[in-house]
Amino acid sequence: MPHLKPPHRLPDTTPAPDTDRQVEPVPADTTGGDADRDEAKAATAAERKETEAIEATGETGAAAEPPAPAAAPVPEAQESPRTPQAPEPPKPAATTKPAEPTTPLTPPAPPASPASRPGWFGWRRGYPRAARYVTVGTTVLAAALVLFALLVPNRLDRLDVQSFLRIPAEGVLVAGLLLALPSRARRVTALVAGVLLGLLTVVKFVDMGFYSVLARPFDLVLDWSLLGGATDWVRESFGRTGEIAAVIGVIVLLVAVLVLTALAVVRLADLMVRHRPTAARTTLVLGTAWITCVTLGVQFTGVPIAAKLDADLVGNRVEQVRAGLADGRVFDRQAAVDAFADTPPDQLLTGLRGKDVLFTFIESYGRTAIDDPAMASDVDAVLKQGTSDLDAAGFASRSAWLRSPVTGAGSWLAHSTFLSGLWIKNQQRYRSLTTSDRATLTSYFQKTGAWRTVGIVPGVRRAWPEGKYFGLDHIYDSEHLGYQGPYFSWTPVPDQFSLEAFERLEHGRKDRDPIMAEIILASSHNPWAPVAHMIDWDDLGDGSVFERIKKEGKDPKEVWKDPESVRTEYKNAIEYSLHSLVEWVERYGDDRTVLVFLGDHQPVPTVTAGSTSRDVPITVVAHDPKVLDRIADWGWADGLKPADDGPQWGMDTFRDRFMTAFGSGAGN
């Protein structure tokens, strides 16, 4: 029947519902044409006004138009029975163009896993309590590192708990500055301050090493060349492996200190900003306390509470650099003055013509060996016995003290001071001296033409061009003494063999000219283990016999674990050198022999135990009484041991005194 025919409807363009998931309603696309868009805009505006009216009155007005006829039902997407149905939004007015089919939205992504969240790769959110402990611990370590860097002294003997119970002025000032700066400037300043603090800490560490060996701080201008010598000493004492490990360790430590101090300061700066009121009050309190402690001189166990170590360190280094740069000009003026430069050769050293003159240095033979109660009795016994034995052989001796320019190390600086008559206290002066025309005591002997000048230098193991400067006709280094035995740590050749080689190569030759020799006895060189001991001179051979003697000695690594062991082995080494020299004079000396022997410097502070003395013993031994008569007015004590209150000369004064005493017109 016609009236039962269903009314005509537009074709349903809605896609079939996805029964597996819920689809949120999507507004129809109204991109038909300009008219359609205008109509849609008008309908939307009308709907907005209607909504505003409803919200204002709470109900629909009487003049509201009746709702449009309901459209044919559209199949709904299947819903989860527990998911409430959201209210359908108001539909826009019908348009003359059917709606375009829509594409369902992509379902929301699943929640991010903890590993993908920010903060330590998600670990911080996944384990908040542990993360907090790590954060607090890192901050505490950063504060401890910065405090350590600010307060650590540059000397091992001052490293104690009291040193860290102080208020560092530099820390207070930097904290106040960081609190006052804006964000970007603060971070840059914190980073720079951290790096500078790291550099100062490295300088302190280097100073510790220099004070431990040379009893002085590192010179930023003049001491760089000594670092190579330090690696050589480590290699000779502890082997190639020890040298490599030491170099790697130093590099790693340097980088670690710079990086960690920079990061620590930045971290603390950020912490202060997050707690600005508390940080500001703390900084103010510490600053006030520092000023009060300085004003009242407050101390704890003798250590001032108010500290400014880094400021003092920087000030000292600035002055050191200034003095180092000016030192070259000062030295040039001093080197230009030489009282004997114009003296004719035939008037030089006339009181020693025909004599064999031996200038012998005993490594590290310092005043400590004679004065220290722990070793004085044994060394004193050796000196007394040596004096008696030499007297029985027809030799007399006189002794006193010289003050060395160095202590702990730097033998070549002491040697050149003694021979040149100039105070050679650093490497710059040494280089200037050895490239100048300044005459030395040994070169004056050569200048006369009356002596053959030779050097016995077993410690030299490479080219030594400076030997020509010192006026030596021939040099015997460690490779030319005929020694086939083992090294004794740093010492290439034992003293007894060096002296025997001198006898075999030069002194024992027949029909020879008088000899002037510079002889270096190196067995008492640090680390003093293992130490050789005296054997029968006839059994020395090529030195192979020392293989057994070395095996009987002590391991330097074990010795240096205990300062008392170090001191004991040092004493033994000095005794060995003295025995070698005295026995050589007894065995090979004659009426032409004139021996001048001395120490080059004091041993390292581990042995001197806090002594600041730089004195070394010096002794003149001669068979001819006329030789000692020429120095009678020097006031030196009889025998091999200097008097406690004997003369103390600067080592740089010996050359001119000696040449005056034995020059033309001096004495009888």
XYZ file of C-alpha atoms in Angstrom, residues 230-560:
331
model
C 111.964 12.833 38.209
C 110.709 10.253 35.690
C 114.292 9.067 35.155
C 114.707 8.564 38.887
C 111.458 6.572 39.099
C 112.555 4.367 36.181
C 115.966 3.667 37.647
C 114.572 3.027 41.124
C 111.386 1.087 40.340
C 111.779 -0.038 36.725
C 110.126 0.864 33.448
C 106.758 -0.436 34.623
C 106.905 1.772 37.685
C 107.726 4.791 35.531
C 104.796 4.179 33.158
C 102.403 3.594 36.049
C 103.575 6.791 37.741
C 103.157 8.909 34.599
C 99.685 7.492 33.877
C 98.673 7.997 37.482
C 99.784 11.627 37.429
C 97.872 12.355 34.204
C 94.696 10.668 35.468
C 94.936 12.534 38.763
C 95.412 15.862 36.985
C 92.357 15.406 34.758
C 90.231 14.039 37.580
C 91.019 16.939 39.898
C 90.206 19.565 37.258
C 86.943 17.941 36.153
C 85.650 16.978 39.577
C 86.346 20.332 41.233
C 84.633 22.172 38.366
C 81.538 19.947 38.574
C 81.495 20.178 42.366
C 81.499 23.988 42.390
C 78.718 24.118 39.757
C 76.607 21.681 41.770
C 77.019 23.659 44.981
C 76.193 26.901 43.159
C 72.902 25.417 41.926
C 72.120 24.171 45.428
C 72.710 27.616 46.941
C 70.373 29.248 44.433
C 67.599 26.746 45.189
C 67.966 27.592 48.874
C 68.980 31.212 48.475
C 67.778 32.592 51.862
C 69.548 29.867 53.834
C 72.695 30.118 51.689
C 72.799 33.902 52.067
C 72.460 33.719 55.848
C 75.130 30.995 56.082
C 77.552 32.978 53.928
C 77.001 36.082 56.043
C 77.587 34.153 59.280
C 80.798 32.519 57.960
C 82.110 35.837 56.692
C 81.493 37.476 60.042
C 83.135 34.558 61.843
C 86.200 34.745 59.581
C 86.675 38.467 60.231
C 86.240 37.920 63.971
C 88.794 35.092 64.050
C 91.332 37.184 62.142
C 90.799 40.159 64.430
C 91.114 38.134 67.624
C 93.755 35.712 66.319
C 91.655 32.668 67.218
C 93.551 29.367 66.860
C 92.860 25.680 67.352
C 95.844 23.585 68.470
C 98.128 26.283 67.127
C 96.414 26.516 63.724
C 94.551 29.782 62.865
C 90.824 29.224 62.312
C 90.648 31.904 59.605
C 92.450 30.608 56.505
C 93.419 32.117 53.155
C 95.726 29.433 51.832
C 94.852 29.792 48.171
C 95.149 33.575 48.223
C 98.600 33.291 49.815
C 99.567 30.593 47.315
C 98.587 32.763 44.368
C 100.415 35.761 45.834
C 103.586 33.741 46.398
C 103.465 32.306 42.888
C 103.036 35.742 41.327
C 106.065 36.993 43.234
C 107.973 33.829 42.322
C 107.260 34.296 38.622
C 108.292 37.950 38.790
C 111.543 37.073 40.538
C 112.214 34.195 38.137
C 111.832 36.420 35.105
C 114.184 39.009 36.605
C 116.731 36.471 37.888
C 118.415 36.096 34.502
C 119.457 39.758 34.428
C 120.735 39.578 38.013
C 122.804 36.485 37.257
C 124.355 38.009 34.125
C 125.644 40.931 36.184
C 127.117 38.578 38.792
C 128.764 36.294 36.225
C 130.531 39.243 34.599
C 132.663 39.732 37.719
C 135.669 37.347 37.940
C 138.695 38.304 40.016
C 140.992 35.847 38.150
C 139.846 36.390 34.589
C 142.915 38.469 33.713
C 145.465 36.523 35.769
C 148.240 35.060 33.578
C 148.235 31.236 33.479
C 151.709 30.970 34.985
C 150.464 32.751 38.110
C 147.455 30.492 38.653
C 147.477 27.750 41.296
C 151.238 27.856 41.684
C 151.042 26.380 45.197
C 149.767 23.075 43.776
C 152.124 22.562 40.850
C 153.200 18.950 40.572
C 150.348 17.713 42.776
C 147.455 15.410 41.872
C 144.382 17.400 42.920
C 141.149 15.438 43.312
C 137.827 17.237 43.849
C 135.470 14.502 45.027
C 131.731 14.889 45.671
C 129.935 12.412 47.916
C 126.262 12.311 46.964
C 123.839 13.525 49.694
C 126.613 13.757 52.299
C 125.009 16.421 54.476
C 125.296 17.718 57.998
C 122.479 15.426 59.079
C 124.786 12.417 58.715
C 127.074 13.920 61.373
C 124.644 15.724 63.695
C 121.554 13.507 63.783
C 121.613 11.421 66.995
C 120.160 8.387 65.197
C 123.188 8.095 62.910
C 125.839 10.411 64.366
C 127.539 7.769 66.499
C 128.101 5.347 63.606
C 129.213 8.010 61.113
C 131.402 9.648 63.759
C 133.113 6.313 64.339
C 133.844 6.007 60.600
C 135.285 9.537 60.482
C 137.455 8.996 63.547
C 138.758 5.703 62.220
C 139.398 7.287 58.827
C 141.335 10.152 60.416
C 143.457 7.685 62.346
C 144.098 5.476 59.315
C 145.084 8.425 57.107
C 147.339 9.826 59.811
C 149.082 6.449 59.973
C 149.578 6.624 56.200
C 151.167 10.076 56.485
C 148.136 12.208 55.561
C 146.715 15.156 57.493
C 143.263 16.703 57.057
C 141.218 19.817 57.823
C 137.386 20.082 57.791
C 134.621 22.697 57.900
C 131.118 23.392 56.494
C 129.810 24.759 53.213
C 126.235 25.906 52.605
C 124.771 24.317 49.473
C 122.328 26.135 47.171
C 120.073 23.058 47.090
C 118.863 20.335 49.392
C 117.445 16.887 48.714
C 118.454 16.813 45.033
C 120.006 18.930 42.282
C 123.596 17.737 42.557
C 124.662 19.428 39.307
C 123.585 22.794 40.717
C 125.803 22.263 43.755
C 128.740 21.057 41.635
C 128.538 24.088 39.358
C 128.228 26.451 42.346
C 131.354 24.983 43.925
C 133.364 25.125 40.704
C 132.159 28.441 39.248
C 132.056 30.638 42.323
C 128.463 31.667 41.501
C 125.252 30.800 43.329
C 123.618 28.327 40.921
C 120.263 27.804 42.581
C 118.085 26.881 39.606
C 118.160 25.351 36.148
C 117.992 28.696 34.382
C 121.228 29.794 36.023
C 122.830 26.456 35.213
C 121.996 26.804 31.517
C 123.227 30.391 31.498
C 126.464 29.367 33.199
C 127.277 26.432 30.934
C 126.710 28.533 27.801
C 128.864 31.415 29.048
C 132.628 32.015 29.093
C 132.763 32.110 32.892
C 135.853 30.171 34.066
C 135.531 27.434 36.679
C 137.975 26.012 39.172
C 138.538 23.001 36.914
C 138.938 25.106 33.769
C 141.562 27.246 35.518
C 143.572 24.074 36.138
C 143.247 23.316 32.435
C 144.199 26.890 31.520
C 147.576 26.581 33.253
C 148.573 23.659 31.019
C 150.206 22.035 34.049
C 147.539 19.386 34.628
C 145.645 16.770 32.690
C 142.017 17.314 33.667
C 139.656 14.321 33.800
C 136.159 13.571 35.040
C 134.948 10.361 36.691
C 131.180 10.728 36.448
C 129.463 7.324 36.826
C 126.071 8.965 37.219
C 126.174 10.247 33.622
C 124.488 7.779 31.255
C 123.960 9.941 28.196
C 125.645 12.725 26.268
C 126.957 15.442 28.589
C 128.061 18.418 26.482
C 128.486 20.543 29.618
C 131.612 18.529 30.406
C 133.600 20.624 27.914
C 132.480 23.791 29.651
C 133.980 22.593 32.937
C 137.396 22.244 31.332
C 137.794 18.476 31.414
C 140.180 16.953 28.889
C 138.565 13.532 29.179
C 135.335 12.282 30.746
C 134.675 8.732 31.949
C 130.957 8.131 32.299
C 129.183 4.949 33.384
C 129.771 3.320 29.985
C 133.535 3.894 29.959
C 134.678 2.705 33.360
C 134.753 -0.989 32.380
C 131.954 -1.913 34.775
C 129.996 -5.085 33.894
C 128.059 -5.446 37.133
C 124.477 -4.526 38.039
C 122.958 -1.152 38.810
C 122.203 -0.461 42.453
C 118.841 1.311 41.970
C 119.756 4.745 40.591
C 123.508 4.185 41.057
C 125.108 2.756 37.905
C 128.544 2.008 39.413
C 129.495 1.339 43.063
C 131.925 3.869 44.544
C 134.677 1.383 45.221
C 134.705 0.308 41.566
C 134.633 3.944 40.344
C 137.744 4.757 42.371
C 139.481 1.576 41.245
C 138.646 2.462 37.616
C 140.177 5.918 38.124
C 143.333 4.271 39.372
C 143.442 1.863 36.441
C 142.589 4.403 33.717
C 144.446 7.515 34.887
C 146.052 7.732 38.297
C 148.019 4.457 38.091
C 149.573 5.174 34.704
C 153.352 5.614 34.622
C 155.146 8.644 33.236
C 152.018 10.760 33.329
C 151.472 14.451 33.970
C 149.894 15.650 37.210
C 146.145 15.077 37.246
C 143.289 17.283 38.269
C 140.186 15.069 38.578
C 136.552 15.738 39.338
C 135.172 12.515 40.849
C 131.510 11.860 41.641
C 130.749 9.124 44.172
C 127.097 8.187 43.594
C 126.445 5.148 45.806
C 124.831 7.348 48.447
C 122.218 8.598 45.975
C 118.536 8.254 46.868
C 116.856 5.694 47.299
C 119.818 4.122 49.206
C 118.780 0.550 48.578
C 120.292 -1.806 47.843
C 123.674 -0.585 49.106
C 126.977 -2.152 48.098
C 129.543 -3.040 50.736
C 133.329 -3.095 50.732
C 135.168 -6.116 49.304
C 138.829 -6.818 48.705
C 140.142 -4.405 46.071
C 141.848 -7.233 44.257
C 138.486 -9.011 43.813
C 136.712 -6.186 41.997
C 137.509 -7.468 38.500
C 134.960 -6.178 35.971
C 132.308 -5.657 38.633
C 130.420 -8.931 38.109
C 131.051 -9.759 41.749
C 128.434 -7.136 42.665
C 125.632 -9.332 41.301
C 125.725 -11.347 44.493
C 126.086 -8.231 46.649
C 123.032 -6.634 45.066
C 120.924 -9.733 45.735
C 121.932 -9.544 49.384
C 120.737 -5.929 49.567
C 117.288 -4.594 50.374
C 114.389 -3.806 48.067
C 113.897 0.006 47.834
C 110.100 -0.387 47.702
C 110.201 -2.131 51.072
C 112.693 0.298 52.575
C 110.591 3.348 51.701
